Short mmCIF file of N, CA, C and O in Angstrom, two decimals:
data_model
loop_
_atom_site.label_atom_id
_atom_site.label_comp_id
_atom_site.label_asym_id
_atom_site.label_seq_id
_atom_site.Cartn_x
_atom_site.Cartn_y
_atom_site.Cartn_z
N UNK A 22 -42.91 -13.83 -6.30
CA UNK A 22 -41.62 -13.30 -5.88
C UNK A 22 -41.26 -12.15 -6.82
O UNK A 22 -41.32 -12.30 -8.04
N UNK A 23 -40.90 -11.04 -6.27
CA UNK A 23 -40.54 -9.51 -7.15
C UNK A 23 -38.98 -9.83 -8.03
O UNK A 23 -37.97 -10.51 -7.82
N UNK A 24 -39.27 -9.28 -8.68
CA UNK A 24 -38.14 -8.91 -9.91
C UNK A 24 -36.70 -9.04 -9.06
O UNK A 24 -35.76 -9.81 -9.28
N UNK A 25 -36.86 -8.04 -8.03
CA UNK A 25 -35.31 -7.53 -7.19
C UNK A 25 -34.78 -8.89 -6.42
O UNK A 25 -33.57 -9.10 -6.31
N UNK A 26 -35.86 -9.90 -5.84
CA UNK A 26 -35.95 -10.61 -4.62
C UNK A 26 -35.07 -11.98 -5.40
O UNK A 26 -34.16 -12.52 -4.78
N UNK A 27 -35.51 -12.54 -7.01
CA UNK A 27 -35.25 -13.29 -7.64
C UNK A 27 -33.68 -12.51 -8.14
O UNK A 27 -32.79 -13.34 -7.95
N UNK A 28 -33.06 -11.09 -8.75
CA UNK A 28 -32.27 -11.15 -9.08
C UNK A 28 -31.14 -11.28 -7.97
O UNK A 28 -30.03 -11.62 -8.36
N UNK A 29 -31.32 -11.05 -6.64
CA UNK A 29 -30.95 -10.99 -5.45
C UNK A 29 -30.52 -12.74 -5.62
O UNK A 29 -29.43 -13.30 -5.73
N UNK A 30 -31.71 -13.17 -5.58
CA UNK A 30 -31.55 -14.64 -5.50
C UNK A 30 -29.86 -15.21 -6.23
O UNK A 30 -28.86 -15.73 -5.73
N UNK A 31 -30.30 -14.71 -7.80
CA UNK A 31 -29.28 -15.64 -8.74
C UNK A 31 -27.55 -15.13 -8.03
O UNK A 31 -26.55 -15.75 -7.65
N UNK A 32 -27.89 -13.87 -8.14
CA UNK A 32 -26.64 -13.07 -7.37
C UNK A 32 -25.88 -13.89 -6.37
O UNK A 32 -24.65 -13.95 -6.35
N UNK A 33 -26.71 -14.56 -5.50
CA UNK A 33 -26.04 -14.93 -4.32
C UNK A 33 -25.38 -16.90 -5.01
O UNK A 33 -24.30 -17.49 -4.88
N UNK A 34 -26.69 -17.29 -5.67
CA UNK A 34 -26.15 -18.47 -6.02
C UNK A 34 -24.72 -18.34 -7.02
O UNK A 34 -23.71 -19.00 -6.76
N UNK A 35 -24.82 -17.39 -8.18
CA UNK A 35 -23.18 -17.12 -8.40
C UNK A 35 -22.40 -17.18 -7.98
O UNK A 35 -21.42 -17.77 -8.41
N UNK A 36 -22.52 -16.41 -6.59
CA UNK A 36 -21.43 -16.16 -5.58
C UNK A 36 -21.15 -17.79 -5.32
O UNK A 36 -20.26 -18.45 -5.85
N UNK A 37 -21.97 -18.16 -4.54
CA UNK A 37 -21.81 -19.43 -4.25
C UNK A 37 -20.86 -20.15 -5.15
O UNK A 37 -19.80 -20.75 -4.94
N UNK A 38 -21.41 -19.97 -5.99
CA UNK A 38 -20.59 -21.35 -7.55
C UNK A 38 -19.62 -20.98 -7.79
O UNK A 38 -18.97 -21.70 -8.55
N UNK A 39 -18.93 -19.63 -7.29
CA UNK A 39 -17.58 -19.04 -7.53
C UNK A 39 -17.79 -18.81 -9.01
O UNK A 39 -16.95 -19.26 -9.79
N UNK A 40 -18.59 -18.29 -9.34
CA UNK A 40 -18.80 -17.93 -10.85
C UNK A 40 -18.89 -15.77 -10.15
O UNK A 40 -19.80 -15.05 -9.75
N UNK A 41 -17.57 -15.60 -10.34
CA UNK A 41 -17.57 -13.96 -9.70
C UNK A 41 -17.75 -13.27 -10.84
O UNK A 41 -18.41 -12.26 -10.67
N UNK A 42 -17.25 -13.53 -12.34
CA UNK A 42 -17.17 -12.48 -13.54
C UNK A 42 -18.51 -12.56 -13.91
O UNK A 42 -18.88 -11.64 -14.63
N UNK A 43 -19.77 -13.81 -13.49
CA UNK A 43 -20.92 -13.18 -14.04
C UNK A 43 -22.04 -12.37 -13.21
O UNK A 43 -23.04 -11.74 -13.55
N UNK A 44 -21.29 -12.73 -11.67
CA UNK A 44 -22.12 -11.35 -11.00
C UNK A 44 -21.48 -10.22 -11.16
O UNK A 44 -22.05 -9.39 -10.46
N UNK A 45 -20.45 -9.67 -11.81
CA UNK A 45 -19.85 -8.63 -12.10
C UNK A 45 -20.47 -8.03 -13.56
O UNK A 45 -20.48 -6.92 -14.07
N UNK A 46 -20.87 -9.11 -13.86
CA UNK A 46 -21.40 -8.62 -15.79
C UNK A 46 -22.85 -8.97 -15.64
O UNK A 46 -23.61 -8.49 -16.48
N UNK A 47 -23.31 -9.66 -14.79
CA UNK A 47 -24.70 -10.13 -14.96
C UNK A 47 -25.49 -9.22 -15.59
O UNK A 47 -25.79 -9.44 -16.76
N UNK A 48 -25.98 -8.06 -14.93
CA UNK A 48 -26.46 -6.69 -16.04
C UNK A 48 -26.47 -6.70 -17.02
O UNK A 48 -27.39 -6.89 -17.82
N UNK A 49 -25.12 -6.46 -17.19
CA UNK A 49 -25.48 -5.89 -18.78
C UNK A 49 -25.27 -7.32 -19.62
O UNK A 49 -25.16 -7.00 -20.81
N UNK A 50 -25.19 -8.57 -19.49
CA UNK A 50 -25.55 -9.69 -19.86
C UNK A 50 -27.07 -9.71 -20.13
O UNK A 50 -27.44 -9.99 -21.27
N UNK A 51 -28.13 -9.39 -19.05
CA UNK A 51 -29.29 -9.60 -19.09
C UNK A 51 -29.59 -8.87 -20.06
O UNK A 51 -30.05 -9.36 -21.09
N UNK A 52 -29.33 -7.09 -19.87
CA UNK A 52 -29.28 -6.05 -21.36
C UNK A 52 -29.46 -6.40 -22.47
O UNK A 52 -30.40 -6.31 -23.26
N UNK A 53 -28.21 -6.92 -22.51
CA UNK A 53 -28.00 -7.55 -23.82
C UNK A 53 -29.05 -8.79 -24.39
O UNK A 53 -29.54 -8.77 -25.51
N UNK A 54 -29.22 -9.58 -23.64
CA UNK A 54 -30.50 -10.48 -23.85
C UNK A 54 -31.84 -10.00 -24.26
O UNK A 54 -32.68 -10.42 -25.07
N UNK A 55 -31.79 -8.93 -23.39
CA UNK A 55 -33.31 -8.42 -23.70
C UNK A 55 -33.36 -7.83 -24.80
O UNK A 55 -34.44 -8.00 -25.36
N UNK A 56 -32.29 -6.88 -25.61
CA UNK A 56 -32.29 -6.44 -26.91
C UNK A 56 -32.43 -7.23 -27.82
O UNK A 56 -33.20 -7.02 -28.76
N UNK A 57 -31.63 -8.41 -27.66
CA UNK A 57 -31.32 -9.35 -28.76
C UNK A 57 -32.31 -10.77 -28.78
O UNK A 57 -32.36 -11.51 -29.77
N UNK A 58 -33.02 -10.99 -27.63
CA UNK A 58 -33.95 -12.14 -27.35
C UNK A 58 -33.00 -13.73 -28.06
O UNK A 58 -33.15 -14.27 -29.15
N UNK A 59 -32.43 -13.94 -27.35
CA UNK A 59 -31.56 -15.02 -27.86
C UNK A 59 -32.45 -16.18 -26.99
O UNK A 59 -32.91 -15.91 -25.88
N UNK A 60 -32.61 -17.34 -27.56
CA UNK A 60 -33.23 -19.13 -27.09
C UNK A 60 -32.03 -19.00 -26.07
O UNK A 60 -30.85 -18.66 -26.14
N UNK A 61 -33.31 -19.64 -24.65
CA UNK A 61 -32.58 -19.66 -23.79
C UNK A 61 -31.20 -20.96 -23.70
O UNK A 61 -30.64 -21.32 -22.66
N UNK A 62 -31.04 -21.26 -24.56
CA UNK A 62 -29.77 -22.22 -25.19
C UNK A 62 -28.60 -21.10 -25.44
O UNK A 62 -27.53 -20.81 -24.90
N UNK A 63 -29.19 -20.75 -26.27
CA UNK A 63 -27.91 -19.43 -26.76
C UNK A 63 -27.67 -18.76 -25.67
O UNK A 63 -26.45 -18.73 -25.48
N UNK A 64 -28.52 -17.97 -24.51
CA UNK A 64 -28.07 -17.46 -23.44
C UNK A 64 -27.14 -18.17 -22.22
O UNK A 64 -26.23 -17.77 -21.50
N UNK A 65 -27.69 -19.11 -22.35
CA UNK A 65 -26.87 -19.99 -21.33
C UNK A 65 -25.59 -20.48 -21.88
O UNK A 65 -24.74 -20.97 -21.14
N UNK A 66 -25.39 -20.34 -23.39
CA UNK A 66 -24.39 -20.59 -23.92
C UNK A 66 -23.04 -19.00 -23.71
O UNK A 66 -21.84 -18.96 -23.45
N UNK A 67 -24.21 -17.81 -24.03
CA UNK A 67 -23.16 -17.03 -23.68
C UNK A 67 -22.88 -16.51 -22.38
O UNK A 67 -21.87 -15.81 -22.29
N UNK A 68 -23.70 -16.75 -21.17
CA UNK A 68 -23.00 -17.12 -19.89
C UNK A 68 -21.55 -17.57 -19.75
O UNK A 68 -20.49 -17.00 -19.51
N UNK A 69 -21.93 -18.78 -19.97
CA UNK A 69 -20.92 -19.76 -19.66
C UNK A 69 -19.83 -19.80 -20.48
O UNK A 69 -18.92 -20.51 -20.06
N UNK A 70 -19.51 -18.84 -22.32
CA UNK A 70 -18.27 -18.27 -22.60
C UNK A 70 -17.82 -17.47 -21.92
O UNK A 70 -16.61 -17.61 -21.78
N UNK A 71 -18.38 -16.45 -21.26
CA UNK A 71 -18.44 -15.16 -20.25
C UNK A 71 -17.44 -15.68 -19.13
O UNK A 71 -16.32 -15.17 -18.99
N UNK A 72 -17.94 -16.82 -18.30
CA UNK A 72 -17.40 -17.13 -17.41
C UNK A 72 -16.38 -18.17 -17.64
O UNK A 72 -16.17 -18.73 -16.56
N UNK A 73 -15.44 -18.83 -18.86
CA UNK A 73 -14.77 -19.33 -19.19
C UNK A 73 -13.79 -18.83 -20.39
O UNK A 73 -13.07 -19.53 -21.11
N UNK A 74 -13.95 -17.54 -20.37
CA UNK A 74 -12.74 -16.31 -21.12
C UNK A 74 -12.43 -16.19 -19.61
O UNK A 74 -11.27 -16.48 -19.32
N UNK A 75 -13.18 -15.85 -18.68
CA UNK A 75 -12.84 -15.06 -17.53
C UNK A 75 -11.88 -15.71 -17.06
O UNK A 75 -10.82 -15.18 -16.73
N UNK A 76 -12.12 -17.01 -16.95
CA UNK A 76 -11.36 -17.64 -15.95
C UNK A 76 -9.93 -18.35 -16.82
O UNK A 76 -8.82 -18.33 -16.30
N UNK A 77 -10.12 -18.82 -17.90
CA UNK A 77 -9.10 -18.61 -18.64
C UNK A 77 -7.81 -17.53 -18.53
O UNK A 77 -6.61 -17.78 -18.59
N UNK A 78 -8.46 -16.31 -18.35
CA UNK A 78 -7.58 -14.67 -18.52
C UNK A 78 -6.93 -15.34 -17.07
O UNK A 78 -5.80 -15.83 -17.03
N UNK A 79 -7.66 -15.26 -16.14
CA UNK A 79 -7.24 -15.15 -14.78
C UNK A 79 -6.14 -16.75 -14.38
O UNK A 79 -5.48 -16.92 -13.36
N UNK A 80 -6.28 -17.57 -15.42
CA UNK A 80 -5.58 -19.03 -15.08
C UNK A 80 -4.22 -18.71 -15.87
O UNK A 80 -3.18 -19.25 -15.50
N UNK A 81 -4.23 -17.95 -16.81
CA UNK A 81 -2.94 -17.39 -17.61
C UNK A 81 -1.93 -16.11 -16.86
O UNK A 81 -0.71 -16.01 -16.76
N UNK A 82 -2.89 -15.36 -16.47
CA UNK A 82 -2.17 -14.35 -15.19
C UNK A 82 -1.75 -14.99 -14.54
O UNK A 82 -0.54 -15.17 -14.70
N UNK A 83 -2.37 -15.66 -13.52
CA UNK A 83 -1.87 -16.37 -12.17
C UNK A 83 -0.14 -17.53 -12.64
O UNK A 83 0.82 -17.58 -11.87
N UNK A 84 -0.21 -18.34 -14.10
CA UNK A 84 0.68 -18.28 -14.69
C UNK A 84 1.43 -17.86 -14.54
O UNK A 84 2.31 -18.30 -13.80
N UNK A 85 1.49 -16.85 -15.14
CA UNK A 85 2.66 -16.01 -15.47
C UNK A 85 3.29 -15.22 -14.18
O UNK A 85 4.44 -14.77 -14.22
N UNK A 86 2.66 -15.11 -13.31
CA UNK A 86 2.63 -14.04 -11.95
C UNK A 86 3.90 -14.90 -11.44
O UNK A 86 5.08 -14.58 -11.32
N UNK A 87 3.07 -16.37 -11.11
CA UNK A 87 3.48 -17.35 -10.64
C UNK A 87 5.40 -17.60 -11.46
O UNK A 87 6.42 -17.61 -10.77
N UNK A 88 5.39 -17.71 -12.52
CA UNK A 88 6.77 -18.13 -13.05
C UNK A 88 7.81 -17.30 -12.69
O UNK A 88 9.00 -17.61 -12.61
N UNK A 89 7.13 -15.88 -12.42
CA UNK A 89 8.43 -14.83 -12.26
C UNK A 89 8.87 -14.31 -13.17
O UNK A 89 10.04 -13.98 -13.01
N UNK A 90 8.26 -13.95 -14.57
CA UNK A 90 9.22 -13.90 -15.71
C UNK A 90 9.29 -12.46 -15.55
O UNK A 90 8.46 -11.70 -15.05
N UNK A 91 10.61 -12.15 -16.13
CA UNK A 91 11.58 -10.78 -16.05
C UNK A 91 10.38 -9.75 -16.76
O UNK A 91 9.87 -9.03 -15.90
N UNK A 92 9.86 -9.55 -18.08
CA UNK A 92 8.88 -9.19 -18.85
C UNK A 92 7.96 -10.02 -19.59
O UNK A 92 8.29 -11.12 -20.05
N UNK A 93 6.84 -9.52 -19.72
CA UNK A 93 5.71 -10.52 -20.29
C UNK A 93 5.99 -10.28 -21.74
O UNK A 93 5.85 -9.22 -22.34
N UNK A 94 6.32 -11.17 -22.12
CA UNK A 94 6.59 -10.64 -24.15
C UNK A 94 5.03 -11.57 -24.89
O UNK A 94 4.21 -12.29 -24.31
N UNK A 95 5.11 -11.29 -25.90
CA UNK A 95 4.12 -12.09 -26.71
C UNK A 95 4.67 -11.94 -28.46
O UNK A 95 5.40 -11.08 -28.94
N UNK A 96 4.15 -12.88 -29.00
CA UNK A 96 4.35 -13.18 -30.45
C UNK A 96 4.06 -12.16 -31.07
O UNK A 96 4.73 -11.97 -32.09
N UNK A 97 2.76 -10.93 -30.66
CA UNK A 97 2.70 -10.10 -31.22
C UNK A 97 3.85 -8.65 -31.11
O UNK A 97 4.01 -7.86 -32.05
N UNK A 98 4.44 -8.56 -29.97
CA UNK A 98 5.50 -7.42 -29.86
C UNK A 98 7.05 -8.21 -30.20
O UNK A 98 8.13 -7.80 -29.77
N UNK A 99 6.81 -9.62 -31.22
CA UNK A 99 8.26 -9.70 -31.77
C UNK A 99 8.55 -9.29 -32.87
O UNK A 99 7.83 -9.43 -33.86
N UNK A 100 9.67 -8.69 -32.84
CA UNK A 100 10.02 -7.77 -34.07
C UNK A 100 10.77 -9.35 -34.91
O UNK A 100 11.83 -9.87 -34.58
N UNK A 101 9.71 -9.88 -36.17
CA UNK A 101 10.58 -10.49 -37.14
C UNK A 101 11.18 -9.86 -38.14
O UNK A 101 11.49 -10.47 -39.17
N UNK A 102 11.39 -8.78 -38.00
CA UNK A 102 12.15 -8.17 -39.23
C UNK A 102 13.16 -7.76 -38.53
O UNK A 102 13.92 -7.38 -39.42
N UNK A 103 13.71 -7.57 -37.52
CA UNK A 103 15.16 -7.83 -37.24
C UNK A 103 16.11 -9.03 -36.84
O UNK A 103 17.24 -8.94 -36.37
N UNK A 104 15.46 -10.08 -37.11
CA UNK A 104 15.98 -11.72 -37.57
C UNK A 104 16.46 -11.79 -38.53
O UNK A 104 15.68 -11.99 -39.46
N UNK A 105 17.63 -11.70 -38.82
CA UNK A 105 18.35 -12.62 -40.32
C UNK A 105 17.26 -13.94 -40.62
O UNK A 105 17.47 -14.71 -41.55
#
């Protein structure tokens, strides 16, 4: 089976698994593998952070979308130096 026919392959099983951020990054995931030759432990390990930042980001949006809040603030844009 050719190179294209197998990456074709994984492509579609992603899709399937609803794993969408690693057919979106898959590339340059593989890239990156091939520079760095990581045990296929470590690769499968950084897959699956890949696709669990992703979905994290997207479970915190949907959050927040969801609550309605007036502005999105965070701990980092509070000004503690204008607190007594």
């Amino acid at each position: 089976m050719s190179h294209e026919q197998v990456h074709a392959r994984v492509l579609e099983h992603l899709e399937r698994l609803r794993l969408g951020h690693l057919v979106e990054r898959l590339d340059a995931l593989l890239a990156e593998a091939a520079r760095t030759e990581p045990t296929y432990l470590d690769f499968l390990d950084a897959l699956l952070r890949e696709e669990m930042g992703a979905k994290q980001r997207k479970r915190i949006s949907m959050g927040i979308t969801i609550a309605h809040f007036p502005a999105v603030k965070t701990l980092e844009d509070f000004d503690f130096k204008a607190q007594p």
